[in-house]
mmCIF file of C-alpha atoms and ligand atoms in Angstrom:
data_model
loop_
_atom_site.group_PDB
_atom_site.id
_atom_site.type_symbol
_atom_site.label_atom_id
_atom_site.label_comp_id
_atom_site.label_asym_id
_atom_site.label_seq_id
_atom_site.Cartn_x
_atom_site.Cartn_y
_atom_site.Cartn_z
ATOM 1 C CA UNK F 1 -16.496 2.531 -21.400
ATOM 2 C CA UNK F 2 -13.904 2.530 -18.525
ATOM 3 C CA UNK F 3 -14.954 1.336 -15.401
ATOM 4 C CA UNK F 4 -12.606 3.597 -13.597
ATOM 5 C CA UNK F 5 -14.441 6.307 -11.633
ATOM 6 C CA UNK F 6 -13.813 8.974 -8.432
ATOM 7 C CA UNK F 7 -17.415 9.358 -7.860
ATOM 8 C CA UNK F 8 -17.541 8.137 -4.345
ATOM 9 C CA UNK F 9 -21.822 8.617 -4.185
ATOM 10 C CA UNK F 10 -21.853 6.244 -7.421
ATOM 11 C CA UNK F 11 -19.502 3.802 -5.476
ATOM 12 C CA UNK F 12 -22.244 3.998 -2.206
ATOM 13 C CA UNK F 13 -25.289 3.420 -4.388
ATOM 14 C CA UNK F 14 -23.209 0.025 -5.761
ATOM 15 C CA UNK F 15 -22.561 -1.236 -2.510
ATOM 16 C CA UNK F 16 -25.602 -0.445 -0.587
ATOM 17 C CA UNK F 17 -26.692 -2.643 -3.837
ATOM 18 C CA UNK F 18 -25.110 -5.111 -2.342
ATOM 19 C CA UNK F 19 -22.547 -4.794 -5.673
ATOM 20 C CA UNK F 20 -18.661 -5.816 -5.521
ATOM 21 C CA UNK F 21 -16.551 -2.029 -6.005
ATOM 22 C CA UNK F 22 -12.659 -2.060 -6.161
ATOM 23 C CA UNK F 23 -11.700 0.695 -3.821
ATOM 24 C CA UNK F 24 -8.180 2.038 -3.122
ATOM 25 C CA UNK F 25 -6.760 2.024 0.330
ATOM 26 C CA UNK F 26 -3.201 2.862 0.952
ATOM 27 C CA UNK F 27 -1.408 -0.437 0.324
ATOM 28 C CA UNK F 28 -3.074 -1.799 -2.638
ATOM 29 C CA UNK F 29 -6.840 -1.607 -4.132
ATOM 30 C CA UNK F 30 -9.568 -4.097 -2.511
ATOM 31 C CA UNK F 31 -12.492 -5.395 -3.661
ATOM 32 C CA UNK F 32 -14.953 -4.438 -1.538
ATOM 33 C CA UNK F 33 -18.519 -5.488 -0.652
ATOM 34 C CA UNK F 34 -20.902 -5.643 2.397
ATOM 35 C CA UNK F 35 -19.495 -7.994 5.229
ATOM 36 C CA UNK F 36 -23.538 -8.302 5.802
ATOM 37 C CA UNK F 37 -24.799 -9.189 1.932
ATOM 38 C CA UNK F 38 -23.827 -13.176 1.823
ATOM 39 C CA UNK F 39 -24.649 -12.085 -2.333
ATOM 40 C CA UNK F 40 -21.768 -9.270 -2.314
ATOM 41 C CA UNK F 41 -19.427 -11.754 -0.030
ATOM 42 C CA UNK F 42 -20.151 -14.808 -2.597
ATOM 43 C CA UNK F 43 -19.245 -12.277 -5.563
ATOM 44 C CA UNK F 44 -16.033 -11.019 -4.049
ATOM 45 C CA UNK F 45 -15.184 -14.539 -3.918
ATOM 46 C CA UNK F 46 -16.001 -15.785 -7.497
ATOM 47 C CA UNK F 47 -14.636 -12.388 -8.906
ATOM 48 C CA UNK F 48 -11.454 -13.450 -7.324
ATOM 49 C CA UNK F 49 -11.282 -17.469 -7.569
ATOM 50 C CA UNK F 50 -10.885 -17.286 -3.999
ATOM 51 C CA UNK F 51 -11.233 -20.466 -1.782
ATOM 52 C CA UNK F 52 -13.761 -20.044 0.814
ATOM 53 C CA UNK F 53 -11.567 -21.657 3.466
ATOM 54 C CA UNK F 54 -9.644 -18.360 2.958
ATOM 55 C CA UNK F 55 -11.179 -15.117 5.567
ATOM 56 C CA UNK F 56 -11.395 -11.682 4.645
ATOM 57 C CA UNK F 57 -10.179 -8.600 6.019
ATOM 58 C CA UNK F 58 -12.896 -6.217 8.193
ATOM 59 C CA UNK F 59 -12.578 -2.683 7.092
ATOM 60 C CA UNK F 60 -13.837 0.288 9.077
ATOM 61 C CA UNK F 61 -12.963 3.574 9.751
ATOM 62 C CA UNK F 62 -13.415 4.205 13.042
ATOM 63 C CA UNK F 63 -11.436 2.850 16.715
ATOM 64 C CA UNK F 64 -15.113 2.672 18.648
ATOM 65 C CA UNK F 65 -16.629 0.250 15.978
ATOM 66 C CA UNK F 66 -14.343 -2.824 16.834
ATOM 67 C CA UNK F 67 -16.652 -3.265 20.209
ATOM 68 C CA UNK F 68 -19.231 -3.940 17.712
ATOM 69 C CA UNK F 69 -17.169 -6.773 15.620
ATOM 70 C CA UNK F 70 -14.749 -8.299 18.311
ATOM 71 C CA UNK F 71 -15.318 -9.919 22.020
ATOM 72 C CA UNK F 72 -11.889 -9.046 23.471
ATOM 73 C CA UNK F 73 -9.381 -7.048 22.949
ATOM 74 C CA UNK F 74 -5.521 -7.945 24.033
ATOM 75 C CA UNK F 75 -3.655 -4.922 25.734
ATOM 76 C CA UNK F 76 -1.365 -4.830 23.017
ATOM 77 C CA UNK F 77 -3.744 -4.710 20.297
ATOM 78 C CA UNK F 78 -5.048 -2.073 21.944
ATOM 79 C CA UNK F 79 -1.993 -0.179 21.731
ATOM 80 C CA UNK F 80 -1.065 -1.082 18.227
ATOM 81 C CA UNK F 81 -4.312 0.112 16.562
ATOM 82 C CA UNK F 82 -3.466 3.296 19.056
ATOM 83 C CA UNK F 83 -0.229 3.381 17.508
ATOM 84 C CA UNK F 84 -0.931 2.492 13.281
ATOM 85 C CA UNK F 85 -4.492 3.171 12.872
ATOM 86 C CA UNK F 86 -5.700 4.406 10.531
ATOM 87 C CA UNK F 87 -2.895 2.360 8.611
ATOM 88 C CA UNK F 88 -1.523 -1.022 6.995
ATOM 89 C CA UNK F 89 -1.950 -3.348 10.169
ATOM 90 C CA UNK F 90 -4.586 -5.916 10.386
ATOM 91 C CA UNK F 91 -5.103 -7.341 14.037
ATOM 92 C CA UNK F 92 -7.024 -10.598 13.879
ATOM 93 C CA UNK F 93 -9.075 -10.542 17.274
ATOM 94 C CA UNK F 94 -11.806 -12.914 18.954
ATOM 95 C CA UNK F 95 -15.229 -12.261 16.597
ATOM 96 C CA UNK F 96 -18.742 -11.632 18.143
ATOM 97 C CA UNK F 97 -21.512 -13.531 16.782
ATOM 98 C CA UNK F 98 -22.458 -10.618 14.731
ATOM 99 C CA UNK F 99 -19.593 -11.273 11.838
ATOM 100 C CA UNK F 100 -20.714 -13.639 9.221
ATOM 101 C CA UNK F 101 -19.190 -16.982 9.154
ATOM 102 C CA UNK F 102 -18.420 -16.029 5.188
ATOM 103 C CA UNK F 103 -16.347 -13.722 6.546
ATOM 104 C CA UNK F 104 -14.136 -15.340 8.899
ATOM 105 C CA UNK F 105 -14.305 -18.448 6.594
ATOM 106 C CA UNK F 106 -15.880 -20.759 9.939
ATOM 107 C CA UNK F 107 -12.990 -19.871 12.286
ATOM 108 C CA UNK F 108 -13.611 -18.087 15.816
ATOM 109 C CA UNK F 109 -11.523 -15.098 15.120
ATOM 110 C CA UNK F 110 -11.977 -11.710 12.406
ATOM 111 C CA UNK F 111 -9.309 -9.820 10.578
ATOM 112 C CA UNK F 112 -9.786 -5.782 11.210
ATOM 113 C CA UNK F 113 -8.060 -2.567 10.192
ATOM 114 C CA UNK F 114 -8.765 0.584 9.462
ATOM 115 C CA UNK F 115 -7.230 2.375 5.966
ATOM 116 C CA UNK F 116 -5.060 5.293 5.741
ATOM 117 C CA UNK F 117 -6.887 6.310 2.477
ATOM 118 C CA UNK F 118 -8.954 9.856 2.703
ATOM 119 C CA UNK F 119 -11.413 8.206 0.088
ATOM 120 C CA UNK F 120 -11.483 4.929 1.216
ATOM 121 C CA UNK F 121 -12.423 6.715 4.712
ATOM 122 C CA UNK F 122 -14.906 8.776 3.303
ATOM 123 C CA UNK F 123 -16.423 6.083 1.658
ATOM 124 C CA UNK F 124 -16.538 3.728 5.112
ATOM 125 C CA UNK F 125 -18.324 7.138 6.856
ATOM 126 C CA UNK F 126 -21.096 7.058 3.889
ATOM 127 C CA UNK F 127 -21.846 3.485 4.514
ATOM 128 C CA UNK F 128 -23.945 2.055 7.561
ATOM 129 C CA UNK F 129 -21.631 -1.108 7.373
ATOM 130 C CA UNK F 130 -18.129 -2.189 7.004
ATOM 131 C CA UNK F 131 -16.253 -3.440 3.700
ATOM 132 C CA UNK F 132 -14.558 -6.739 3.393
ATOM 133 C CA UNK F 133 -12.180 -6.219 0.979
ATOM 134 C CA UNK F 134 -9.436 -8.592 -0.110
ATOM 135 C CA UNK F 135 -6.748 -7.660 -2.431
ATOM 136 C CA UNK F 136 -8.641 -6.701 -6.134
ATOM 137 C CA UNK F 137 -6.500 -8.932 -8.084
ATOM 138 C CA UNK F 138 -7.515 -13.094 -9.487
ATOM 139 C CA UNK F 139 -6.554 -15.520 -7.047
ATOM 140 C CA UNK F 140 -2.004 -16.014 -7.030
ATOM 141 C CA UNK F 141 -1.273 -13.302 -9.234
ATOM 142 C CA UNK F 142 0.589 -9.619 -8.278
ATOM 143 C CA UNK F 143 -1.850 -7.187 -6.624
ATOM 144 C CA UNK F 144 -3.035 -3.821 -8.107
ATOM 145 C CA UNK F 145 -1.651 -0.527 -6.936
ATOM 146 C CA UNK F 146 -3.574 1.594 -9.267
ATOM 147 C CA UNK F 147 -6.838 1.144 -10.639
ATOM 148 C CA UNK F 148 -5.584 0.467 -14.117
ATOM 149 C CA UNK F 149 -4.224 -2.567 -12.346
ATOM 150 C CA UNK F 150 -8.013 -3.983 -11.246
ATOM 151 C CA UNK F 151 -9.772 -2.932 -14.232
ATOM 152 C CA UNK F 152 -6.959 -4.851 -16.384
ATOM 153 C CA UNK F 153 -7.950 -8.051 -14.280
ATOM 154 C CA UNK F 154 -11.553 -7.426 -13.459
ATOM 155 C CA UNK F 155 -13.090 -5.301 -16.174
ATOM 156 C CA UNK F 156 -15.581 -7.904 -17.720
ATOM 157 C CA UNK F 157 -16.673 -9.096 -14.082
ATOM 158 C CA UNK F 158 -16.722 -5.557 -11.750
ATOM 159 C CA UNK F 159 -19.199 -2.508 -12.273
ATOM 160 C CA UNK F 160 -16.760 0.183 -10.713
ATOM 161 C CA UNK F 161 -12.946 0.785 -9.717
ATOM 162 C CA UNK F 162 -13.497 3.797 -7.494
ATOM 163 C CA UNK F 163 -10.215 6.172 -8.439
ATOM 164 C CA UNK F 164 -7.496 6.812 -5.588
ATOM 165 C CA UNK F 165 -4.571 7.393 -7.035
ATOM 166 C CA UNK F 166 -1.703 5.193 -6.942
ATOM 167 C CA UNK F 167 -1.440 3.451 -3.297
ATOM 168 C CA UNK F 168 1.182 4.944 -0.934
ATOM 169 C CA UNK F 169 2.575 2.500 0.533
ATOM 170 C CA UNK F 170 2.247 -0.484 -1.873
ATOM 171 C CA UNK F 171 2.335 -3.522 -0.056
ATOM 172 C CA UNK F 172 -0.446 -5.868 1.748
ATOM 173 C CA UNK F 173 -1.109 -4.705 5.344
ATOM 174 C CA UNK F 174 1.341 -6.702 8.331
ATOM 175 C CA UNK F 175 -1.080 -8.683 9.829
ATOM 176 C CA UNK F 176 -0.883 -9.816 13.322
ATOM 177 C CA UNK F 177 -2.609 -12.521 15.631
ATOM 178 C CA UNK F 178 -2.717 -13.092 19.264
ATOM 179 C CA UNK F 179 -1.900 -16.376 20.712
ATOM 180 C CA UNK F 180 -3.128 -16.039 24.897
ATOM 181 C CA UNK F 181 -2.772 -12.252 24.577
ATOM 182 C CA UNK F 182 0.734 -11.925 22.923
ATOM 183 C CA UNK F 183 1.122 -11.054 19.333
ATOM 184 C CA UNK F 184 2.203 -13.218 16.191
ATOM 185 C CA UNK F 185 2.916 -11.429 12.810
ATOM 186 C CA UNK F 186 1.250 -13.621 10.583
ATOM 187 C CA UNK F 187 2.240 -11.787 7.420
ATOM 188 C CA UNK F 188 4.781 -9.311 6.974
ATOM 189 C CA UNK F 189 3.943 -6.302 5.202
ATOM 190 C CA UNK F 190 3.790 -2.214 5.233
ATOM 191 C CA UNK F 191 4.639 -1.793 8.185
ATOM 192 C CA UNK F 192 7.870 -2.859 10.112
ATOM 193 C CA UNK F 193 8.599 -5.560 12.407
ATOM 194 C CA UNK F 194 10.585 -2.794 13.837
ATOM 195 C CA UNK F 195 8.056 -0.485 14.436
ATOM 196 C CA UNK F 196 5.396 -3.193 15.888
ATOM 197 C CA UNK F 197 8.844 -3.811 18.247
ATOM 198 C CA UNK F 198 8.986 -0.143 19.434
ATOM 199 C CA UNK F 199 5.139 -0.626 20.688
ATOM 200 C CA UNK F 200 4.657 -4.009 21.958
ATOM 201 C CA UNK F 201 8.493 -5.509 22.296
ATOM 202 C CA UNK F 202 10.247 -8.477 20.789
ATOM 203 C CA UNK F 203 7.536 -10.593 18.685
ATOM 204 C CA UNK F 204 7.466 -13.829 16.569
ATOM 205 C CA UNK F 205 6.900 -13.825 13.237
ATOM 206 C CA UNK F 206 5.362 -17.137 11.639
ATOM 207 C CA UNK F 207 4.898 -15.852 8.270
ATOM 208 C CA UNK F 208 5.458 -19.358 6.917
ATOM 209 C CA UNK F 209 3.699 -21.429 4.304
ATOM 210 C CA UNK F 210 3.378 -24.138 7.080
ATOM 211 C CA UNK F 211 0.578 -21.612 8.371
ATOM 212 C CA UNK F 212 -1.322 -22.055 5.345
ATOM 213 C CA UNK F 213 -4.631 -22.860 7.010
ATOM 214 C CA UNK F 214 -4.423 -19.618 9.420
ATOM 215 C CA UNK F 215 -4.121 -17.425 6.765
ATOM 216 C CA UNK F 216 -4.299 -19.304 3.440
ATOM 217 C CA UNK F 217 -3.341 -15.745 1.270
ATOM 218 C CA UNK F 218 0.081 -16.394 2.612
ATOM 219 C CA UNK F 219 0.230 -19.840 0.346
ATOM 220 C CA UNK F 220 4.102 -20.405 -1.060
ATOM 221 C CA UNK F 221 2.902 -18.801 -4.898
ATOM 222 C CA UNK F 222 1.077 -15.648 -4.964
ATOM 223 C CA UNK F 223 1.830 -12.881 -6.288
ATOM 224 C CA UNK F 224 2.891 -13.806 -8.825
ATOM 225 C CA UNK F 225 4.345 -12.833 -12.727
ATOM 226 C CA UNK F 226 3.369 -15.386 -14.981
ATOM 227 C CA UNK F 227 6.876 -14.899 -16.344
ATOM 228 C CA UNK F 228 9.014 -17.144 -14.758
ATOM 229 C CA UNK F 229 10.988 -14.977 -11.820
ATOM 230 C CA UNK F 230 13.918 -15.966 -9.657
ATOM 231 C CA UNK F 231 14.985 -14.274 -6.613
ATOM 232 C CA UNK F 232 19.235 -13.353 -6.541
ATOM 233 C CA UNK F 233 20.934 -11.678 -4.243
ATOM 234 C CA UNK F 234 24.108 -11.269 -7.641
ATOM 235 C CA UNK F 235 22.030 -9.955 -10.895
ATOM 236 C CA UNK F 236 25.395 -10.205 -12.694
ATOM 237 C CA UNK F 237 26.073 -13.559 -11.738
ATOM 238 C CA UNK F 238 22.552 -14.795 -12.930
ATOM 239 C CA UNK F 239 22.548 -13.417 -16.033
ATOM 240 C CA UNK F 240 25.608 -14.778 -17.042
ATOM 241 C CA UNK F 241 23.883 -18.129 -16.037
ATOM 242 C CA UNK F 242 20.999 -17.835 -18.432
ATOM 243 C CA UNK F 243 22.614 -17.158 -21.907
ATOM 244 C CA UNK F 244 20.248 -16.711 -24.961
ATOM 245 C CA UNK F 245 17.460 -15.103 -22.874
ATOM 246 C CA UNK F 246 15.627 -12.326 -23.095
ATOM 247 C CA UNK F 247 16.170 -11.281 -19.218
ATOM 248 C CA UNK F 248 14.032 -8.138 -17.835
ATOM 249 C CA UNK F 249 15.665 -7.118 -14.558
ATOM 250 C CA UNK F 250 14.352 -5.480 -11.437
ATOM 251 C CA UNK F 251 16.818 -4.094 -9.508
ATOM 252 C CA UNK F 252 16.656 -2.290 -5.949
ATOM 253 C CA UNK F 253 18.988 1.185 -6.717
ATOM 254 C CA UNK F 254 21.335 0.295 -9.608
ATOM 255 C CA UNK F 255 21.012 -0.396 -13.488
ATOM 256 C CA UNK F 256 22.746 -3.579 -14.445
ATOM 257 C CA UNK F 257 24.949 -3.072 -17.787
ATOM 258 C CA UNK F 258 23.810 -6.346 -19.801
ATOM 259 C CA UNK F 259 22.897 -6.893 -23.465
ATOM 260 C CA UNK F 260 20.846 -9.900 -22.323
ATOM 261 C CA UNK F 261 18.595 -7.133 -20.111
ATOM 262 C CA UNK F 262 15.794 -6.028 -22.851
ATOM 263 C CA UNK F 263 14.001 -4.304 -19.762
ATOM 264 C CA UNK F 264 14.544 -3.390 -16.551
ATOM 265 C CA UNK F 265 13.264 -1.446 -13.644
ATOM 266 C CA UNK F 266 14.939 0.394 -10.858
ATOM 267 C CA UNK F 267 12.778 0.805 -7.902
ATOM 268 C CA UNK F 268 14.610 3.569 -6.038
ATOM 269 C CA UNK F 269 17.781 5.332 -7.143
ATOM 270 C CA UNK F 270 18.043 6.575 -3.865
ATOM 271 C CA UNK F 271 17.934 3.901 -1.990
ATOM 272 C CA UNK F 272 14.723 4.170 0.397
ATOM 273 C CA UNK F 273 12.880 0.948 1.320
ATOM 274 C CA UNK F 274 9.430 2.665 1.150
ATOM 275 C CA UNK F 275 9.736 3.851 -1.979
ATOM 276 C CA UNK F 276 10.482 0.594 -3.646
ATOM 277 C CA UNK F 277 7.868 -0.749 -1.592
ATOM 278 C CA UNK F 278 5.187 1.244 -3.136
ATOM 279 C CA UNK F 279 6.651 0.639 -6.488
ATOM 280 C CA UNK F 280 7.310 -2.861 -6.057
ATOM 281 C CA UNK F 281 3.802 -4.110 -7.577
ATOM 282 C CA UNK F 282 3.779 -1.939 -10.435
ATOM 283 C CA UNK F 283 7.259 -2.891 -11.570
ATOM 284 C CA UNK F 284 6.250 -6.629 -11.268
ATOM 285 C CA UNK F 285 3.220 -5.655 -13.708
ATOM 286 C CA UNK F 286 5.123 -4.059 -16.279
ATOM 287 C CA UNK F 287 7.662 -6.862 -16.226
ATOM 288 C CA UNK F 288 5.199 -9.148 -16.795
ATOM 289 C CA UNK F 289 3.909 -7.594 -19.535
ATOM 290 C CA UNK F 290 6.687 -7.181 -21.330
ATOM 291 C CA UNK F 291 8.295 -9.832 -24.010
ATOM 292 C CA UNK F 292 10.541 -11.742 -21.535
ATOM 293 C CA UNK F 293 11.810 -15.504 -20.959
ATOM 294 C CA UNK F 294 12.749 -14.543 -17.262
ATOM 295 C CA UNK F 295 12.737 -11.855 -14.689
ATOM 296 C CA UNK F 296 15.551 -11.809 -12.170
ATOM 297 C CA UNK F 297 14.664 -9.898 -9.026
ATOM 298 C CA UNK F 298 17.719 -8.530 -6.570
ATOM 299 C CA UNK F 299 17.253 -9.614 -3.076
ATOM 300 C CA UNK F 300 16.571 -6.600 -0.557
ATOM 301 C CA UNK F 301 18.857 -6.119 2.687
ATOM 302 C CA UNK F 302 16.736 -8.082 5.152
ATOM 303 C CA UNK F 303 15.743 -4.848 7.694
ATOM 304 C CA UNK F 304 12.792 -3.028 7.892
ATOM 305 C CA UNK F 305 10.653 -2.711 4.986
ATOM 306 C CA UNK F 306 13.107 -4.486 2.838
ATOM 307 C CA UNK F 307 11.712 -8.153 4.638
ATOM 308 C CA UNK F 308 8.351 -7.609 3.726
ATOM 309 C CA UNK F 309 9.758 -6.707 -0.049
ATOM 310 C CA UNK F 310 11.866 -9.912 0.074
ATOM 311 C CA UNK F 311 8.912 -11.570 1.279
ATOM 312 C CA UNK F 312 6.835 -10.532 -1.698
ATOM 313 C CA UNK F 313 9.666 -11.269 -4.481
ATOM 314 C CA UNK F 314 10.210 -15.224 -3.022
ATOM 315 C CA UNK F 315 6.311 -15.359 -3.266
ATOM 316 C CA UNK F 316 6.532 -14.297 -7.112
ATOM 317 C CA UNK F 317 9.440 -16.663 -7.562
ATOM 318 C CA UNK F 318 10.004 -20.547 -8.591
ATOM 319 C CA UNK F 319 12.963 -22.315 -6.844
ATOM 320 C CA UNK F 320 16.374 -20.922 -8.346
HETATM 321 O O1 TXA H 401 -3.473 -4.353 2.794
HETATM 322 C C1 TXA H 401 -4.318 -5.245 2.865
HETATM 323 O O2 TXA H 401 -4.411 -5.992 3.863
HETATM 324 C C2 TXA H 401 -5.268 -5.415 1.679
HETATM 325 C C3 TXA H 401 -6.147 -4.155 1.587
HETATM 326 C C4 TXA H 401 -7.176 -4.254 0.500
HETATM 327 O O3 TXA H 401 -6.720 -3.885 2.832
HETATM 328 N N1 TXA H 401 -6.062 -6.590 1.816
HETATM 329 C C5 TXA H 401 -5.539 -7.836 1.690
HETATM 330 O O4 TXA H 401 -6.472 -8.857 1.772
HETATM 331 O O5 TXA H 401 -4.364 -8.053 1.506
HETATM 332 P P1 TXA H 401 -6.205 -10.365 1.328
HETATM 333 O O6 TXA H 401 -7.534 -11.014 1.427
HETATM 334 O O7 TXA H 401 -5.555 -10.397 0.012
HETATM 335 O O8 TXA H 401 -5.301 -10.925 2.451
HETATM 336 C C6 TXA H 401 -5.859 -11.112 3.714
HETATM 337 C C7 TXA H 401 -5.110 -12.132 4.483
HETATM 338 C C8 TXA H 401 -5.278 -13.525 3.923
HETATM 339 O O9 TXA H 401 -4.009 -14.143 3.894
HETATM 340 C C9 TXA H 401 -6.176 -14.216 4.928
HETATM 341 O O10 TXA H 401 -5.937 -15.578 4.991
HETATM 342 C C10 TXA H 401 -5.786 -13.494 6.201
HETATM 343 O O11 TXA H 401 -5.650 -12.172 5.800
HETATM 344 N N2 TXA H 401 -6.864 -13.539 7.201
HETATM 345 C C11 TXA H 401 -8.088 -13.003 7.135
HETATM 346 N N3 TXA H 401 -8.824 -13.309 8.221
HETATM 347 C C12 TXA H 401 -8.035 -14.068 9.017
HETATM 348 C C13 TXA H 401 -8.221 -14.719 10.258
HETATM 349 N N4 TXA H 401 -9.371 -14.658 10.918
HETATM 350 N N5 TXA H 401 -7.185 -15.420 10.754
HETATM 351 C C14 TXA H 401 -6.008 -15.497 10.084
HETATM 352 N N6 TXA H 401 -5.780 -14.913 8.886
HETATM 353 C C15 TXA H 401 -6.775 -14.214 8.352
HETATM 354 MG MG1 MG H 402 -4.133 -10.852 -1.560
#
């Protein structure tokens, strides 16, 4: 029997159970569990191979509640959860006592953000706690963005994949830090650098595998194909580099004319950023699950959404 399910009062009995339930949220599913069960925390982590030394992300669904979870709050935090909440930005702000040291993997600070997802917000009302929830896929490999995607990875180890639909947006949230009240990115993702700029200003990004032990999930190889990938910025070039192979292609607007390509994926005809975004993941699962000796991935023009993407692809790809 599937595991797949949009029966939100089954998904509250689980995790009042202190259970682990993939939920969706806007950017990709989570597996969530009580931030106050240490047996729901420990599952989310063995369900993933997830290191402890790496936090989780604080989920909630309301502005007032972060009084609760965090001792200060920066001016401009303030006004970017004004500004993208409910929505894919994480703000990693002083903790209080009150978060569990599982959670914030021993350091002094907590990851926080509230979902643009009607069910995921609807489920966060029902509960009487928050939901950590990292990314529902195993430890390095390509995130879900349906729940096909999670029960593929977790249906032998999960009880439920609570049913939202595909995920709008498609990528991880942007997270951001605060070093003496100014903000960091720390990982790029849904949204913009350019947006975050038209709130708070110029900011530095140090989305870097240097800062490993800040925020570990942004180690050099995740998410990735087990099909050896390379990044290009020429898809015509590479394939005439790698002769003999069967070569799956995922391409930003354009088809590439190639015998060598047995598959290939176009994630928007039209151009728009946010659309490949939120079909990025998807494409990179059925390329992977195709018959292939190599994927070649076109590089995005480096604006707006198109870093994050780039980010993502050199994360799925081996040196080139
Ligand atoms: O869009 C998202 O953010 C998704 C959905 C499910 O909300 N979640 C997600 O979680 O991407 P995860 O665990 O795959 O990535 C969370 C990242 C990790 O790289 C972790 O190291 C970082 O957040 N992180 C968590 N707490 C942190 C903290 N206190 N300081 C620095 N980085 C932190
Ligand atoms: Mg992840």
């Amino acid at each position: 029997m599937s595991i797949i399910s949009k029966d939100i009062s089954k998904a509250v009995a689980l995790l009042n159970a202190e259970e682990v339930v993939a939920i969706p949220t806007e950017t990709v599913y989570g597996l969530a569990g009580n931030i106050f069960s240490e047996k729901a925390i420990k599952s989310i982590f063995e369900t993933k191979k997830r290191p402890f030394f790496n936090p989780l992300i604080v989920h909630i669904h309301s502005v007032e509640e972060l009084s609760i979870y965090v001792s200060h709050l920066p001016k401009k935090a303030k006004l970017l959860a004004e500004a993208f909440w409910p929505g894919p930005l994480t703000l990693v702000l002083k903790k209080k006592a009150i978060i569990p040291d599982l959670i914030s993997a021993g350091k002094d600070t907590v990851a926080i953000r509230i979902p643009n997802h009607p069910t995921a917000l609807e489920l966060l009302k029902q509960l009487d706690f928050p939901l950590a929830a990292p990314s529902a896929n195993p430890f390095g490999n390509i995130s879900p963005t349906t729940a096909r995607h999670v029960e593929r990875y977790f249906k032998d180890t999960i009880k439920m994949v609570l049913d939202g639909g595909p995920c709008e947006r498609g990528i991880e949230s942007t997270i951001i830090g605060f070093d003496h009240d100014e903000p960091i990115i720390y990982r790029l993702g849904s949204t913009s650098v350019e947006a975050i700029e038209g709130i708070v200003g110029s900011i530095s990004i140090q989305n870097k595998k240097e800062i490993a032990p800040d925020a570990p999930g942004m180690l050099e190889r995740h998410y990735a194909p087990t099909t050896k990938t390379i990044l290009v910025n020429n898809v015509s070039e590479a394939i005439e580099k790698h002769h003999g192979k069967r070569i799956g292609v995922l391409a930003f607007h354009s088809e590439v004319k190639h015998p060598a390509v047995t598959f290939q994926i176009i994630l928007s005809k039209e151009k728009n950023m946010e659309i490949a975004a939120s079909r990025l993941y998807d494409a990179m699962h059925q390329l992977d699950s195709q018959v292939l000796d190599l994927i070649i991935a076109q590089r995005f023009p480096n604006a707006g959404l198109g870093k994050s993407i780039n980010d993502r692809l050199q994360r799925a790809t081996v040196a080139n």
